[in-house]
mmCIF file of C-alpha atoms and ligand atoms in Angstrom:
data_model
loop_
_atom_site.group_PDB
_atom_site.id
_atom_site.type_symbol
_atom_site.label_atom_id
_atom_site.label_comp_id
_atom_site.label_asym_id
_atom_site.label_seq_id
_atom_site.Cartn_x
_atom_site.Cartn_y
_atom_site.Cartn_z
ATOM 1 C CA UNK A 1282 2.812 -159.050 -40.069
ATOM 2 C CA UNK A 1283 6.153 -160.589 -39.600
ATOM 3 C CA UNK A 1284 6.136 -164.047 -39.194
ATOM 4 C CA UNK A 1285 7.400 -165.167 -34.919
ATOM 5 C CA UNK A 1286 9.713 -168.144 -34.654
ATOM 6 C CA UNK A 1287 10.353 -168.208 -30.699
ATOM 7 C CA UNK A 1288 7.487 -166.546 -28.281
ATOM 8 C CA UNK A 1289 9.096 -165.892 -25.049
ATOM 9 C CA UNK A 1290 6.409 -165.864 -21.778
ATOM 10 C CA UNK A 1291 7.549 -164.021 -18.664
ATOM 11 C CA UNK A 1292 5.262 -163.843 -16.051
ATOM 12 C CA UNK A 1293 5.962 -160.379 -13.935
ATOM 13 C CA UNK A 1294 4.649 -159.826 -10.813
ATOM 14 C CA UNK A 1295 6.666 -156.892 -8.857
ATOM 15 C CA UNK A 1296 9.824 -157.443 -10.749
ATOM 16 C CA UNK A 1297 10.110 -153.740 -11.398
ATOM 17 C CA UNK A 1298 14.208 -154.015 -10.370
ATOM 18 C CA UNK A 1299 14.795 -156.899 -12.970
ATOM 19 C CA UNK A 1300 12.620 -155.920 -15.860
ATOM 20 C CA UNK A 1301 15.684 -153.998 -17.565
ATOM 21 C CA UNK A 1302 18.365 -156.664 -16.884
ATOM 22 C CA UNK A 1303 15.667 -159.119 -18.119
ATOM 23 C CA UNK A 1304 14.780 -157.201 -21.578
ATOM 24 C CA UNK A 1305 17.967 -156.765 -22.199
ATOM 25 C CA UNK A 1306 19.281 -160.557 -21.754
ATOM 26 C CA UNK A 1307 16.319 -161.921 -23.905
ATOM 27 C CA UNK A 1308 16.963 -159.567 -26.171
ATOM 28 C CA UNK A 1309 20.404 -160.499 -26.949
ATOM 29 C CA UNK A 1310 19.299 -164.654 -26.948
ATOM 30 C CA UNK A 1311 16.606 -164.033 -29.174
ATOM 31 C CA UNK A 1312 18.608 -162.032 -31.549
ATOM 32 C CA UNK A 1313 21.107 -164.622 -31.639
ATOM 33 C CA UNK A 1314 18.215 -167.856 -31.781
ATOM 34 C CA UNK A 1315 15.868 -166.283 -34.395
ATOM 35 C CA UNK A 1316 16.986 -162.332 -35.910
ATOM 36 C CA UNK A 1317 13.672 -160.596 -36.160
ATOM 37 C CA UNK A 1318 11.647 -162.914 -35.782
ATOM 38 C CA UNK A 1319 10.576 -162.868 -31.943
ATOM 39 C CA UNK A 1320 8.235 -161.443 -29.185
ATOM 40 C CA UNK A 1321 8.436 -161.531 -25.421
ATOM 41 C CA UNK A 1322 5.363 -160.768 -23.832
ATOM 42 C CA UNK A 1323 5.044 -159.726 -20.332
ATOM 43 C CA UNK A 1324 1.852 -160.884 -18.563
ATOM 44 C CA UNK A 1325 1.460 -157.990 -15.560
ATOM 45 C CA UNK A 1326 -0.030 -160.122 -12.221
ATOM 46 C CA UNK A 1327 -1.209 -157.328 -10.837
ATOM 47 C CA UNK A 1328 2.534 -155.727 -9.607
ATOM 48 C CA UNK A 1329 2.017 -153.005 -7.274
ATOM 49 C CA UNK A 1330 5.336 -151.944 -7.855
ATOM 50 C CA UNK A 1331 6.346 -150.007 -11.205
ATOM 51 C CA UNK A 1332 6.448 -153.235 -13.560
ATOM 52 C CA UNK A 1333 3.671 -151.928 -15.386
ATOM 53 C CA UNK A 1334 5.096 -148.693 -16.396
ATOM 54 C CA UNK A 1335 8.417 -150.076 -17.171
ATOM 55 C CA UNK A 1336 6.724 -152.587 -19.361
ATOM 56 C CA UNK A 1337 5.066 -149.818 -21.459
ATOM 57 C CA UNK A 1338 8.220 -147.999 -21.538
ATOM 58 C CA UNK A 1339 9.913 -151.051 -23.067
ATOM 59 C CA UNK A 1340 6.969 -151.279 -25.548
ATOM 60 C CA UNK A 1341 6.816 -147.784 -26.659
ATOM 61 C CA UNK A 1342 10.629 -148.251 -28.180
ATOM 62 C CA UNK A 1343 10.514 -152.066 -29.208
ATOM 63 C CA UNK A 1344 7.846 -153.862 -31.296
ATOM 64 C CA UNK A 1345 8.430 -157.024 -30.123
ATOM 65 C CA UNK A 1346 7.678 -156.247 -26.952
ATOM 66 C CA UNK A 1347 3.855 -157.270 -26.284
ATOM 67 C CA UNK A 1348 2.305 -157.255 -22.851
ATOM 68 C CA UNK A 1349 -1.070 -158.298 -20.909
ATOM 69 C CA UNK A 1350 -2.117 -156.669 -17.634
ATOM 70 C CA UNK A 1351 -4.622 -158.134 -15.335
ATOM 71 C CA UNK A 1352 -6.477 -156.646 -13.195
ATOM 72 C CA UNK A 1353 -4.960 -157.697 -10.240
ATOM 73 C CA UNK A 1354 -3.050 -160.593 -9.151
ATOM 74 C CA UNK A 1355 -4.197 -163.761 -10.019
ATOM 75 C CA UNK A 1356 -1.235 -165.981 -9.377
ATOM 76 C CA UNK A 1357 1.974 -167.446 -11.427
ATOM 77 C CA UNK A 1358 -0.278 -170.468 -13.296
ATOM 78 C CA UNK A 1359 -2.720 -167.979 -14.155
ATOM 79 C CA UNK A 1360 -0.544 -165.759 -15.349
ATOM 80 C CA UNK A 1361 1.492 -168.430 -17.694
ATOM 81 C CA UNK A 1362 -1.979 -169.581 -18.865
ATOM 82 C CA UNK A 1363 -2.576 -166.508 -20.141
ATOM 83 C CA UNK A 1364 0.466 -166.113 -21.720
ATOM 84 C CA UNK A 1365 -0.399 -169.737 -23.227
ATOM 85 C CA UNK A 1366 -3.432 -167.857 -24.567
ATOM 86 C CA UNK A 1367 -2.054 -165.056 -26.709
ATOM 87 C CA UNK A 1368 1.641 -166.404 -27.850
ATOM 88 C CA UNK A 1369 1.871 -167.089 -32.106
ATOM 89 C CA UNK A 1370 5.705 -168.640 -31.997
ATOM 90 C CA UNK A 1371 6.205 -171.505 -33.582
ATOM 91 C CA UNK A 1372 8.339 -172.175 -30.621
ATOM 92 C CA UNK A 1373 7.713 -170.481 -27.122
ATOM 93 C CA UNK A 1374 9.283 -170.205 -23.674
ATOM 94 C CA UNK A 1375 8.194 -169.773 -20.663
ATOM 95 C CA UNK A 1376 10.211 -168.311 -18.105
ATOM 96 C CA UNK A 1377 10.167 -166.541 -15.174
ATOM 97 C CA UNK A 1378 10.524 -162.787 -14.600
ATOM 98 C CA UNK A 1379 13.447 -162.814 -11.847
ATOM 99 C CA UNK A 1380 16.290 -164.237 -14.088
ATOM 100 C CA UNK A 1381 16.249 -167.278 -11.955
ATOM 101 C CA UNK A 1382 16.644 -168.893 -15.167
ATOM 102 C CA UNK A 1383 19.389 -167.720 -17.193
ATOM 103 C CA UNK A 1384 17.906 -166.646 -20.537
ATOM 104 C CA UNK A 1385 20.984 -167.744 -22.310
ATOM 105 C CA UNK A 1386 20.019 -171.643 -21.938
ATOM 106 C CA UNK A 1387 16.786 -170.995 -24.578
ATOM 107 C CA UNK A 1388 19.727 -171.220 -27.071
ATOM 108 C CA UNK A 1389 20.664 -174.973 -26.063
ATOM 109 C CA UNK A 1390 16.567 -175.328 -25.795
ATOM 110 C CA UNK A 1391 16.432 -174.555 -29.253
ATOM 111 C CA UNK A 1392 19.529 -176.659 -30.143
ATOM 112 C CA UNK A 1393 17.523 -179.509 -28.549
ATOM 113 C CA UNK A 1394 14.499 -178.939 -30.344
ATOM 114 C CA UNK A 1395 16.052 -178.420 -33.892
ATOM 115 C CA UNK A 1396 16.713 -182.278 -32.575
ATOM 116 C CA UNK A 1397 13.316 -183.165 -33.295
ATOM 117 C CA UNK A 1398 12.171 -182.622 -29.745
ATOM 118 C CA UNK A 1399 8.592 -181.165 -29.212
ATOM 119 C CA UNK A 1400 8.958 -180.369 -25.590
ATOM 120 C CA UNK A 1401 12.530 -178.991 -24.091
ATOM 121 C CA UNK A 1402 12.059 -178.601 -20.104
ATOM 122 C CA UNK A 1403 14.975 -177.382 -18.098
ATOM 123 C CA UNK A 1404 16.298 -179.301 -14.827
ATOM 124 C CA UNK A 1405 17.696 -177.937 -11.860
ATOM 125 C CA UNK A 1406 21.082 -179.594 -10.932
ATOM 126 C CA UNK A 1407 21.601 -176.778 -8.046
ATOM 127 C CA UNK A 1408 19.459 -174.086 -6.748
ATOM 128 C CA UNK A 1409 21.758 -171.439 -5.315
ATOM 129 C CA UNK A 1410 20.409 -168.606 -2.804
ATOM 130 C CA UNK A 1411 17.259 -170.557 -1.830
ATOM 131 C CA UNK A 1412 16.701 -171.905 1.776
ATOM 132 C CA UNK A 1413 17.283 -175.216 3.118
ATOM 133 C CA UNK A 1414 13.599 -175.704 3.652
ATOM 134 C CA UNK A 1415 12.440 -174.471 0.207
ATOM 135 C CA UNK A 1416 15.066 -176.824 -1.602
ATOM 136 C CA UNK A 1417 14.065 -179.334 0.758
ATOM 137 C CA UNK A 1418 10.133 -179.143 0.546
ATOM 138 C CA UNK A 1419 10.460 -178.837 -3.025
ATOM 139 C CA UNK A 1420 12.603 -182.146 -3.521
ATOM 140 C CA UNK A 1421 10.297 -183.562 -1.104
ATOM 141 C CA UNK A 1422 7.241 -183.012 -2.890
ATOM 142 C CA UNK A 1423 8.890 -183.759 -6.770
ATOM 143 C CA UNK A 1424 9.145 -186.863 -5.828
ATOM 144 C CA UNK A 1425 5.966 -187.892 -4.054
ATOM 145 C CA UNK A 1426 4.443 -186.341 -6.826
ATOM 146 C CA UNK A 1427 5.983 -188.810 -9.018
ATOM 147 C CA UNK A 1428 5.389 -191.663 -7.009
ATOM 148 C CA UNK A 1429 1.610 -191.117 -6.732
ATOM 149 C CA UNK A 1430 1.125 -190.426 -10.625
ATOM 150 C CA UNK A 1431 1.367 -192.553 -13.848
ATOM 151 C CA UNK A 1432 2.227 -189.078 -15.475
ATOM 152 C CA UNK A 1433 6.003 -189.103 -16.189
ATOM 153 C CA UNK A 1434 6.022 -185.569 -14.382
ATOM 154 C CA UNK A 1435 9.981 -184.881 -14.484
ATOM 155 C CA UNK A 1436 11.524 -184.341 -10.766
ATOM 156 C CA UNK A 1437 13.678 -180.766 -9.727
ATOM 157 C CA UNK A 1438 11.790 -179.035 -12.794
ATOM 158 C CA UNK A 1439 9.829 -175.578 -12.531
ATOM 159 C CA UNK A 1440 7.733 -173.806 -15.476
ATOM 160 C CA UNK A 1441 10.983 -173.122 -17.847
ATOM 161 C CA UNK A 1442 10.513 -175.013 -20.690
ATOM 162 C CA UNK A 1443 10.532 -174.726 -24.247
ATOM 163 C CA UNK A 1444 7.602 -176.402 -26.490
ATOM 164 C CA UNK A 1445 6.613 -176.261 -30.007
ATOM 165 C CA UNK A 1446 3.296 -174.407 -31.115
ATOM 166 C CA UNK A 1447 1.713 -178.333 -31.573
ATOM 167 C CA UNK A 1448 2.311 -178.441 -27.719
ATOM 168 C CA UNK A 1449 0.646 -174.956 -26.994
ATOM 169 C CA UNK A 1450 -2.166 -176.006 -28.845
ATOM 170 C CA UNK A 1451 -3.331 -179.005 -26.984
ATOM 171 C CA UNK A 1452 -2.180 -177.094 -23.475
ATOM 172 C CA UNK A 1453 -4.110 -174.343 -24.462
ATOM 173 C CA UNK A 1454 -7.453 -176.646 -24.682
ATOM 174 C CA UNK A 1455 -6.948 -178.168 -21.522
ATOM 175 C CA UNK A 1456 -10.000 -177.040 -19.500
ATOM 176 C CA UNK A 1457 -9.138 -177.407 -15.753
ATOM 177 C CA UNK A 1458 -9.192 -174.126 -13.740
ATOM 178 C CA UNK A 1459 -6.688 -175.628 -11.284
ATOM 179 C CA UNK A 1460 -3.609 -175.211 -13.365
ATOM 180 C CA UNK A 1461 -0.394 -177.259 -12.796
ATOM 181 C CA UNK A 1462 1.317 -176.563 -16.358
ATOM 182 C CA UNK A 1463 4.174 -178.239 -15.757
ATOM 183 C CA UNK A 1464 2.283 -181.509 -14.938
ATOM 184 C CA UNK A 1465 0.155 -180.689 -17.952
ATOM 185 C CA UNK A 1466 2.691 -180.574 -20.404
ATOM 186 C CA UNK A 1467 4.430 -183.718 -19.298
ATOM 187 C CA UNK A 1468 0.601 -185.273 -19.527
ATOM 188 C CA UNK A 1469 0.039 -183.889 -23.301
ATOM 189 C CA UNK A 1470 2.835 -186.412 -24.393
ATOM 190 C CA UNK A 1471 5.318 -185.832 -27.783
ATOM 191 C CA UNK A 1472 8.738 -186.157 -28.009
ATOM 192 C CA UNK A 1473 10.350 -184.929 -24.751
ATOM 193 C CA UNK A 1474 13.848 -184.067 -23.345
ATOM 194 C CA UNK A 1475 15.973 -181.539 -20.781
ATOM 195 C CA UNK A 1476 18.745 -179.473 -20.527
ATOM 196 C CA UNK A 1477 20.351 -178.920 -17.210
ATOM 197 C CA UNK A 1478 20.959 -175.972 -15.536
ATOM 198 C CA UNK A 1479 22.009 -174.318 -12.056
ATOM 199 C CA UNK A 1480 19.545 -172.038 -10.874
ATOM 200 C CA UNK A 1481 20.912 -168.862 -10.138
ATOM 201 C CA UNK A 1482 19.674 -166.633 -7.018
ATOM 202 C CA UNK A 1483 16.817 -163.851 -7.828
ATOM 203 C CA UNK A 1484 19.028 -160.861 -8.393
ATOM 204 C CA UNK A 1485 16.440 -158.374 -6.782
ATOM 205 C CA UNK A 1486 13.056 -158.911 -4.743
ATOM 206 C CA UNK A 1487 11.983 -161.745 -2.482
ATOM 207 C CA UNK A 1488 10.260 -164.658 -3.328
ATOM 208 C CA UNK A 1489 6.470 -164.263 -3.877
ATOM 209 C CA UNK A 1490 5.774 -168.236 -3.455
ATOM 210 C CA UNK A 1491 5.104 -168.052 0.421
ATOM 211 C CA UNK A 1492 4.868 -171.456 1.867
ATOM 212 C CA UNK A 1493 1.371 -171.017 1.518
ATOM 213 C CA UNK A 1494 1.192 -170.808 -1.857
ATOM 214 C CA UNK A 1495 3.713 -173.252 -2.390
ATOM 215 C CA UNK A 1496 1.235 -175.714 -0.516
ATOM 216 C CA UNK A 1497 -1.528 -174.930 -3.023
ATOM 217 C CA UNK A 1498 0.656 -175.514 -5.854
ATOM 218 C CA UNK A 1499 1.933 -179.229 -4.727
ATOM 219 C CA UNK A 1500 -1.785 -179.893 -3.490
ATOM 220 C CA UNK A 1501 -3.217 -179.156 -7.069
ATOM 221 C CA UNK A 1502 -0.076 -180.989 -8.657
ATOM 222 C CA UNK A 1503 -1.025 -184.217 -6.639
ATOM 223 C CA UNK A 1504 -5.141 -183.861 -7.139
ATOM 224 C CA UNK A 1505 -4.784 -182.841 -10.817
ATOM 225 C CA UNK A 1506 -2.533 -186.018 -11.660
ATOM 226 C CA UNK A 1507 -3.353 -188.768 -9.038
ATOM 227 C CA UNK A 1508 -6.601 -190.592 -7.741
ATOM 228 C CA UNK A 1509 -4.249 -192.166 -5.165
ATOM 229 C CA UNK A 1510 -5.069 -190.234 -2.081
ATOM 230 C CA UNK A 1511 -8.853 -190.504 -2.946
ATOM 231 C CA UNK A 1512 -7.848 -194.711 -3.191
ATOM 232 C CA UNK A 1513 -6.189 -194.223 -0.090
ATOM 233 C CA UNK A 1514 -9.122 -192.634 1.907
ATOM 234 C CA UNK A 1515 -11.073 -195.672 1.120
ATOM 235 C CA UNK A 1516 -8.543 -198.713 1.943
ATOM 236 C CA UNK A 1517 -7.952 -196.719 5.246
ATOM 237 C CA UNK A 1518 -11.759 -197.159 5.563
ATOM 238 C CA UNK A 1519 -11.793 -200.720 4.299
ATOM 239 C CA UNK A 1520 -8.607 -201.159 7.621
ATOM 240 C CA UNK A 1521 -9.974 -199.493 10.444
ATOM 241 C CA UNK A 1522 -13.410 -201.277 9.650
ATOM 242 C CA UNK A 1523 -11.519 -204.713 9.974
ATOM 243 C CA UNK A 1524 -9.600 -203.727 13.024
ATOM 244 C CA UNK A 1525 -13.390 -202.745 14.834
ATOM 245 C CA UNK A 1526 -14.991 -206.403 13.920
ATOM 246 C CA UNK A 1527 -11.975 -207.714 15.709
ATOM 247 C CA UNK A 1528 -12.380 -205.521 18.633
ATOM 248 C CA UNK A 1529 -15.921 -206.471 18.456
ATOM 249 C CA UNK A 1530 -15.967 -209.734 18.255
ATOM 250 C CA UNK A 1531 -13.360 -209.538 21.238
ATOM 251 C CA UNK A 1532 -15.994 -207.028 23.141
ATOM 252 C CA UNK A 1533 -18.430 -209.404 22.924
ATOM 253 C CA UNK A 1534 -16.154 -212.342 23.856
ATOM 254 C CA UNK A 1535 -14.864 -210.621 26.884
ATOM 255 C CA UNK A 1536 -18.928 -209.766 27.666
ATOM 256 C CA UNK A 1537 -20.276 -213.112 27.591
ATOM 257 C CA UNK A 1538 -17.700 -215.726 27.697
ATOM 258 C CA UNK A 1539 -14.822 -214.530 30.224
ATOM 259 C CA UNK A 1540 -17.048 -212.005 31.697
ATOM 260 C CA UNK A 1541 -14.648 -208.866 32.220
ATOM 261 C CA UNK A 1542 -16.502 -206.536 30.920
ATOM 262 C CA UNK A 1543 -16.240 -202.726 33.535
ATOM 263 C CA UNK A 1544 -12.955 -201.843 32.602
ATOM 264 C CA UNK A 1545 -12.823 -200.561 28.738
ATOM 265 C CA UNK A 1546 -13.238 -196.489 29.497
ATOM 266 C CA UNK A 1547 -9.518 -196.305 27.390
ATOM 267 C CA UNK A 1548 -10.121 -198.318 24.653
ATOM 268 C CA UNK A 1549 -13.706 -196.597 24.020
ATOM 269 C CA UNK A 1550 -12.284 -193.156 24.086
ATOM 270 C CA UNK A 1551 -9.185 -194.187 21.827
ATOM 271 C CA UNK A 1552 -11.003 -195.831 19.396
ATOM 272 C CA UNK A 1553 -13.430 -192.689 19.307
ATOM 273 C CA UNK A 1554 -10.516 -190.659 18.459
ATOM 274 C CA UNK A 1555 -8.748 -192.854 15.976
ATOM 275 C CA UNK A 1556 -12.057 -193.212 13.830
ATOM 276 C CA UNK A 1557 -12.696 -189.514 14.021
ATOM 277 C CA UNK A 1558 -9.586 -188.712 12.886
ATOM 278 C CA UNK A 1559 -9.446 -191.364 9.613
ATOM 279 C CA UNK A 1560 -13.453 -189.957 8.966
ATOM 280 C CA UNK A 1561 -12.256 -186.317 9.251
ATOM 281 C CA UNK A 1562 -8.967 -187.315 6.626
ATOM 282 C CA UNK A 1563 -11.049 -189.163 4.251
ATOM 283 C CA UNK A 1564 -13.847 -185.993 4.276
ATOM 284 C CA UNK A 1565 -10.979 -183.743 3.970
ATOM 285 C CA UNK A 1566 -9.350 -186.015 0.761
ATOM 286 C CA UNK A 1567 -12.837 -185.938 -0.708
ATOM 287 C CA UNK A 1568 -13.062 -182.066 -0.288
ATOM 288 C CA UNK A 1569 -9.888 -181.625 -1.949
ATOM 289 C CA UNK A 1570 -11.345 -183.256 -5.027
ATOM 290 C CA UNK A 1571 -14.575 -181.487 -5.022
ATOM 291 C CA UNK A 1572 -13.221 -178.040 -4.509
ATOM 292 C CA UNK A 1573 -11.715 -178.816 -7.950
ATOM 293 C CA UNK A 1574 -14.721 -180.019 -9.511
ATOM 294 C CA UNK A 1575 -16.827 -176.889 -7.746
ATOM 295 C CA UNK A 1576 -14.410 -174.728 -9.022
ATOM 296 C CA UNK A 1577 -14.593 -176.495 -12.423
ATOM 297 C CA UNK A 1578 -18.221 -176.299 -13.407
ATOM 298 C CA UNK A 1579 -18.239 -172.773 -11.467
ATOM 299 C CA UNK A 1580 -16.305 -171.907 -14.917
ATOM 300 C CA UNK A 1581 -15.311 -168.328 -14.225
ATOM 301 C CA UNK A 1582 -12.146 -166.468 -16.524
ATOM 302 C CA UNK A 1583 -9.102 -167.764 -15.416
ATOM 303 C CA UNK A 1584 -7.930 -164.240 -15.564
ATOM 304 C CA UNK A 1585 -8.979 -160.988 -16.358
ATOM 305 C CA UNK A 1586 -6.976 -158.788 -18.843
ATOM 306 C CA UNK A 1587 -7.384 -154.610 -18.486
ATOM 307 C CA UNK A 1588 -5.129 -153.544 -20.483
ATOM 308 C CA UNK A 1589 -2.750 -154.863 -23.888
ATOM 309 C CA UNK A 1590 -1.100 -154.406 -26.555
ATOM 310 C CA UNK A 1591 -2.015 -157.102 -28.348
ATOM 311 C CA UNK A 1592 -4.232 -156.945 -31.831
ATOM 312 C CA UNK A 1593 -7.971 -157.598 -31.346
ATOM 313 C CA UNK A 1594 -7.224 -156.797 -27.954
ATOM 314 C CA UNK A 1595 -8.948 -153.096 -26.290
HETATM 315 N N1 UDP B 1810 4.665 -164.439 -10.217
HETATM 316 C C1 UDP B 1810 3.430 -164.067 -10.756
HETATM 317 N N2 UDP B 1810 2.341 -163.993 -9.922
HETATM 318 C C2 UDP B 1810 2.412 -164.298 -8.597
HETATM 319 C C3 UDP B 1810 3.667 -164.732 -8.077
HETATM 320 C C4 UDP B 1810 4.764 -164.786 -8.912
HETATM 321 O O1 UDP B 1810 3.321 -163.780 -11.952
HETATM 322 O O2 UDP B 1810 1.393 -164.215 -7.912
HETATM 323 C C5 UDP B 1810 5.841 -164.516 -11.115
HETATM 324 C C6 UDP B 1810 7.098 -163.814 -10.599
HETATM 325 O O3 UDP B 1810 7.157 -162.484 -11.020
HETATM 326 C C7 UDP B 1810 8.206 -164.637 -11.234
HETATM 327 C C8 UDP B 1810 7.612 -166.030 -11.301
HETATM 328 O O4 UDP B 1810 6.203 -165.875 -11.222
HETATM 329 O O5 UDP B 1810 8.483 -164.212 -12.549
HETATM 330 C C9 UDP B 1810 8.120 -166.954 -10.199
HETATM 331 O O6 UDP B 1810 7.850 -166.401 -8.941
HETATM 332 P P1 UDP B 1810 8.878 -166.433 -7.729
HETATM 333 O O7 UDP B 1810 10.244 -166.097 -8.203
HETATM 334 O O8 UDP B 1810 8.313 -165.570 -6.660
HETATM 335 O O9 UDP B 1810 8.810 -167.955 -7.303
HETATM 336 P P2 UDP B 1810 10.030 -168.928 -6.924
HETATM 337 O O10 UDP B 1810 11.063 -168.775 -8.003
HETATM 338 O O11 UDP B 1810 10.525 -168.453 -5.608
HETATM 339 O O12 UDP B 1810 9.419 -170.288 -6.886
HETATM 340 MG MG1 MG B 1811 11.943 -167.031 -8.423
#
């Protein structure tokens, strides 16, 4: 077997209009980083479009082209963990399927990393064709992110990155189900840097992050790499029990010493409310965090492959 300098992970879920352009634009880089010496593996989510068959088109001619299909979709994390899984590069890429990142910028990746860099992670200066709300969420939520964590998680960064095989390794080992790579990678440490970018418009499809999604993604980031809000649910308890000894104490004093005591209906009912609400937050923090650990010790397959072309694989 040839030996593989630079893996290249594209996760693909209904990308069936960009697969060609794709192939064809990594092709071209990777020639020009490393000859021979590559693969780019597609890891199928579960398209329901014709991604699949393109992809064993693409195969059928080209040897370097490896691929892993699930068996239906399992999300973008999932699908780059996978990816994670099977890669041999001494370097590898991860990028996404809708040319959203311009392939070309692996070359000043691998400029970086011929630096002495372990970890090469690119940063978006503009993102072109995306709403106002999803540039604005996303800034939003980069930067809380950071603020909550002691992980140097960089801000405006997505899963494009280049890392070294040392990198993969650990990454790889990581055993959370809840996967927030790009948090992950920042965690593992090594010598780290960034190239800048704009990020270009998808060229075909929509957007399969749904605000939804995006939601679960930022909730994860934040659980996975910060105690903070669990901190948080008990100094709001620690606060709202010191404001109710005041009002008690001033109950009582209004009760026995100044004797106005009929009135109160408002307060009762507000207070009520206000420490229903902080109980219901802090039970709802707490679930957060055990939903992870459920889902943890549960330890079911990340992912489930049907179908590859990868050795030792049916
Ligand atoms: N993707 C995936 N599984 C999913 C959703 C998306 O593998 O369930 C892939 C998709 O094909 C693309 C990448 O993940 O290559 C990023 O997805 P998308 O462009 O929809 O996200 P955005 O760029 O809008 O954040
Ligand atoms: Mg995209």
């Amino acid at each position: 077997m040839t030996s593989v300098r630079l893996s290249i992970i594209v996760p693909i879920y209904n990308e069936e209009k960009n697969l060609l352009i794709l192939y064809n634009r990594l092709t071209e880089v990777c020639n020009k980083c490393v000859g021979n010496e590559y693969e780019i593996l597609f890891v199928n989510d579960g398209s329901r479009d014709a991604s699949e068959a393109l992809i064993l088109e693409l195969a059928a001619s080209d040897k370097h082209i490896k691929y892993v299909f699930f068996s239906r979709n399992f999300g973008h994390q999932q699908a780059v963990s996978a990816g994670l899984d099977y890669v041999q590069g001494e370097y590898c890429v991860i990028i996404d399927g809708d040319l959203q990142d311009p392939p070309e910028l692996i070359q000043e990746m691998r400029q970086k990393a011929s630096e002495g860099y372990e970890v090469v992670y690119a940063r978006r200066k503009a993102r072109k064709g995306e709403s106002f709300f999803k540039k604005t969420t996303a800034s939003v939520f980069y930067r809380l992110l950071r603020s909550v964590t002691q992980t140097d998680i960089p801000i405006d960064t997505g899963d494009f990155r280049l890392m070294h095989q040392k990198v993969v390794d650990v990454v790889r080992k990581m055993p959370e189900k809840n996967k927030f790579l790009r948090g992950q990678i920042a965690w593992v440490g090594f010598r780290q840097t960034f190239v800048e970018y704009d990020r270009d418009p998808r060229i075909y499809g929509t957007t399969s992050y749904p605000l939804s999604k995006m939601l679960k993604l930022a909730i994860t980031g934040i659980t996975s790499f910060s105690d903070l809000p669990l901190r948080l649910a008990t100094l709001l308890g620690f606060v709202v029990s010191g404001i109710s000894v005041v009002i008690g104490f001033y109950a009582l004093y209004s009760r026995f010493v100044i004797k106005d005591y009929v009135s109160g209906w408002t307060s009762l009912i507000l207070s009520v409310l206000f420490l229903g609400g902080v109980q219901l937050i802090c039970l709802g923090i707490i679930g957060e965090y055990l939903s992870r650990m459920y889902s943890d010790i549960r330890n079911r397959p990340l992912y489930i492959v049907k179908e590859s072309n990868l050795e030792g694989h049916p």
